XYZ file of C-alpha atoms in Angstrom:
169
model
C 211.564 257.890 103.819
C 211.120 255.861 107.343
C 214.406 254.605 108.817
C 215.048 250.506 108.280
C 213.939 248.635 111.220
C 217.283 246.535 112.935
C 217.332 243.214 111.416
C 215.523 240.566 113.396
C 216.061 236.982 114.251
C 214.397 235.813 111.217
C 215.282 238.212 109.071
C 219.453 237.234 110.120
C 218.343 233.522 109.440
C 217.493 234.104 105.930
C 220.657 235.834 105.087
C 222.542 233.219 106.616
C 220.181 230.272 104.376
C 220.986 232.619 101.387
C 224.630 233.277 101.710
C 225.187 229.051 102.463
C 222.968 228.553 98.997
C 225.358 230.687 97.474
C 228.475 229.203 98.132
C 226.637 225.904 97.778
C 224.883 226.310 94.068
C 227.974 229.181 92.586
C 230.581 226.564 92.153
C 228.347 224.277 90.325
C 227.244 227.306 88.093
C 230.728 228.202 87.705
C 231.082 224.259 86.513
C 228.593 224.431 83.748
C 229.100 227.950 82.430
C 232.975 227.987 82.822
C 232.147 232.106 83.571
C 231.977 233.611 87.067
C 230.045 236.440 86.508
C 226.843 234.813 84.807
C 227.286 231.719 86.758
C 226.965 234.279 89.959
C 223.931 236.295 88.060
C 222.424 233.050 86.968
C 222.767 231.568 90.816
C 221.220 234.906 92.355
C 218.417 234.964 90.033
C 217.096 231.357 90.714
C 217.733 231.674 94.485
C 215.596 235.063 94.644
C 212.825 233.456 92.295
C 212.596 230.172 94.357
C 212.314 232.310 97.285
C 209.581 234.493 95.918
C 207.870 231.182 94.547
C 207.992 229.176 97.319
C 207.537 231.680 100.405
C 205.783 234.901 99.436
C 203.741 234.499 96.211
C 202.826 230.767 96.917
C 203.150 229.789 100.397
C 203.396 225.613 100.996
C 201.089 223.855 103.420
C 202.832 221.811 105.712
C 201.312 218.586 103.002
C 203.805 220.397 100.670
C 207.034 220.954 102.998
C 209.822 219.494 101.460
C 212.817 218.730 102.857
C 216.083 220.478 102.617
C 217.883 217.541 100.843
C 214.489 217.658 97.954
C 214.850 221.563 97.903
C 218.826 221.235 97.684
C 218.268 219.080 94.795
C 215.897 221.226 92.629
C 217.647 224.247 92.992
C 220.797 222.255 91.490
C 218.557 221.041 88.466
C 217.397 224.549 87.764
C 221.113 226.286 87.971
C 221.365 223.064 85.921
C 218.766 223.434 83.158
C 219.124 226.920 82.746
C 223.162 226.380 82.386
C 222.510 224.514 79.357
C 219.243 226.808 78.255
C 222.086 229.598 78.529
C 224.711 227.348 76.788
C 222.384 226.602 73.895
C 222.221 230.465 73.033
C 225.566 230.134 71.429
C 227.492 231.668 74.482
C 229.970 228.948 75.374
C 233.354 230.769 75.748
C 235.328 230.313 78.988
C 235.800 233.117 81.190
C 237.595 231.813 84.227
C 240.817 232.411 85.549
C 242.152 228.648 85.087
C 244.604 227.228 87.112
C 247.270 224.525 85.698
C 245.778 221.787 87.943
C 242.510 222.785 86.941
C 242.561 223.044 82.953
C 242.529 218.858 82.474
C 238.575 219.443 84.444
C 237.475 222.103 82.044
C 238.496 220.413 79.325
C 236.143 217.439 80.346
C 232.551 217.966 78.249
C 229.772 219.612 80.026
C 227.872 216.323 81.247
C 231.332 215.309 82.825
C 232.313 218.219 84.293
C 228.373 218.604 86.076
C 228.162 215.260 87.000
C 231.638 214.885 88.927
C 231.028 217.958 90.201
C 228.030 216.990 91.552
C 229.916 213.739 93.181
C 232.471 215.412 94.737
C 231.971 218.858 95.300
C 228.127 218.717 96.491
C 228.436 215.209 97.683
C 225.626 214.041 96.000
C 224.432 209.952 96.075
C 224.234 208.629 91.736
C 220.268 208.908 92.165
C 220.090 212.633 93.325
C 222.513 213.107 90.202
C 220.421 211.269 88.227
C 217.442 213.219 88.995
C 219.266 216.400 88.633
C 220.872 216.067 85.410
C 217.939 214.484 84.085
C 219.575 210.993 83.001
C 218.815 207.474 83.798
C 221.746 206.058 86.972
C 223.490 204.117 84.553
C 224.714 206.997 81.934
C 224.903 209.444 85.472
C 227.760 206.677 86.431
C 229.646 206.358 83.314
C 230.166 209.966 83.244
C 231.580 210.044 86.645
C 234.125 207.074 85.564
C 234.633 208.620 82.305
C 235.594 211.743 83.821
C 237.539 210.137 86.116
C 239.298 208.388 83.794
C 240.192 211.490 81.825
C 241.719 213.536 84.304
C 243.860 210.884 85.960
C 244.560 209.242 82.599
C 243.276 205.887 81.552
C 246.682 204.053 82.099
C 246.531 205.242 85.697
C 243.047 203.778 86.124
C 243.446 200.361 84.143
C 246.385 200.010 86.396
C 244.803 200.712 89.668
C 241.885 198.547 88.239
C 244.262 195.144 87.789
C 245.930 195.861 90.999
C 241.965 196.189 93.275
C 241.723 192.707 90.427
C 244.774 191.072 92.123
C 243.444 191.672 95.801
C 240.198 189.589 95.063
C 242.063 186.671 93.495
């Protein structure tokens, strides 16, 4: 067996793209599964099938270059889709090591937990949410304030509410 060639420039590059997709896409698995070790198997799987797909099997032409923001975007609504393909199968039980602070999040439903993820974690605008989750913007922005609501408790948010209410008086 021949000895590996030293890694080259571009070679160092794609690790580097990979490893930032990683720690980009895994906490957002982690969201929707609520379990580390298929949201990390689920995460490397699409990663290394986009990457076959869209560089070596079926190269684009620069008409078909998307941007990173567009490509950023699909990869969340596939660790998306399959989440809930893999949720479907029955297989919903949490295996994370929760937190205190972090139990009133998991307890959230699925579409809550993804889509305030989504807002504050990957810093997403409500349209690239929309898109991602697959909902109109409307229901994509209830779910963010329901959310909200939920894990700072609706008395907390009615009251900072009437006191933005008494500022515009």
């Amino acid at each position: 067996m021949p000895a590996l060639s030293p890694p080259t420039k571009e070679s160092s590059l794609l690790a580097t793209a990979l490893v930032h997709a990683v720690k980009d896409l895994l906490p957002f698995a982690v969201v929707c599964l609520r379990d580390t070790m298929r949201a990390e198997a689920l995460t490397l799987d699409l990663l290394l099938l986009s990457l076959e797909n869209s560089w070596i099997s079926q190269p684009l032409s620069a008409s078909e270059e998307i941007s990173h923001s567009e490509f950023r975007e699909e990869m969340f609504r596939l660790v998306w889709q399959k989440a809930k393909e893999e949720l479907g199968k029955g297989n919903s039980t949490p295996n994370l090591p929760y937190t205190e602070n972090a139990m009133p999040f998991y307890r959230l439903d699925l579409e809550e937990r993804a889509a305030l993820s989504l807002r504050a974690k990957g810093k997403f605008e409500y349209q690239s949410m929309a898109y991602i989750l697959g909902m109109d913007l409307i229901q994509v922005e209830d779910l963010v304030d329901s959310a909200r609501a939920k894990i700072l408790g609706k008395d907390l948010v009615e009251e900072a509410e009437k006191e933005a209410s008494n500022y515009d008086a």
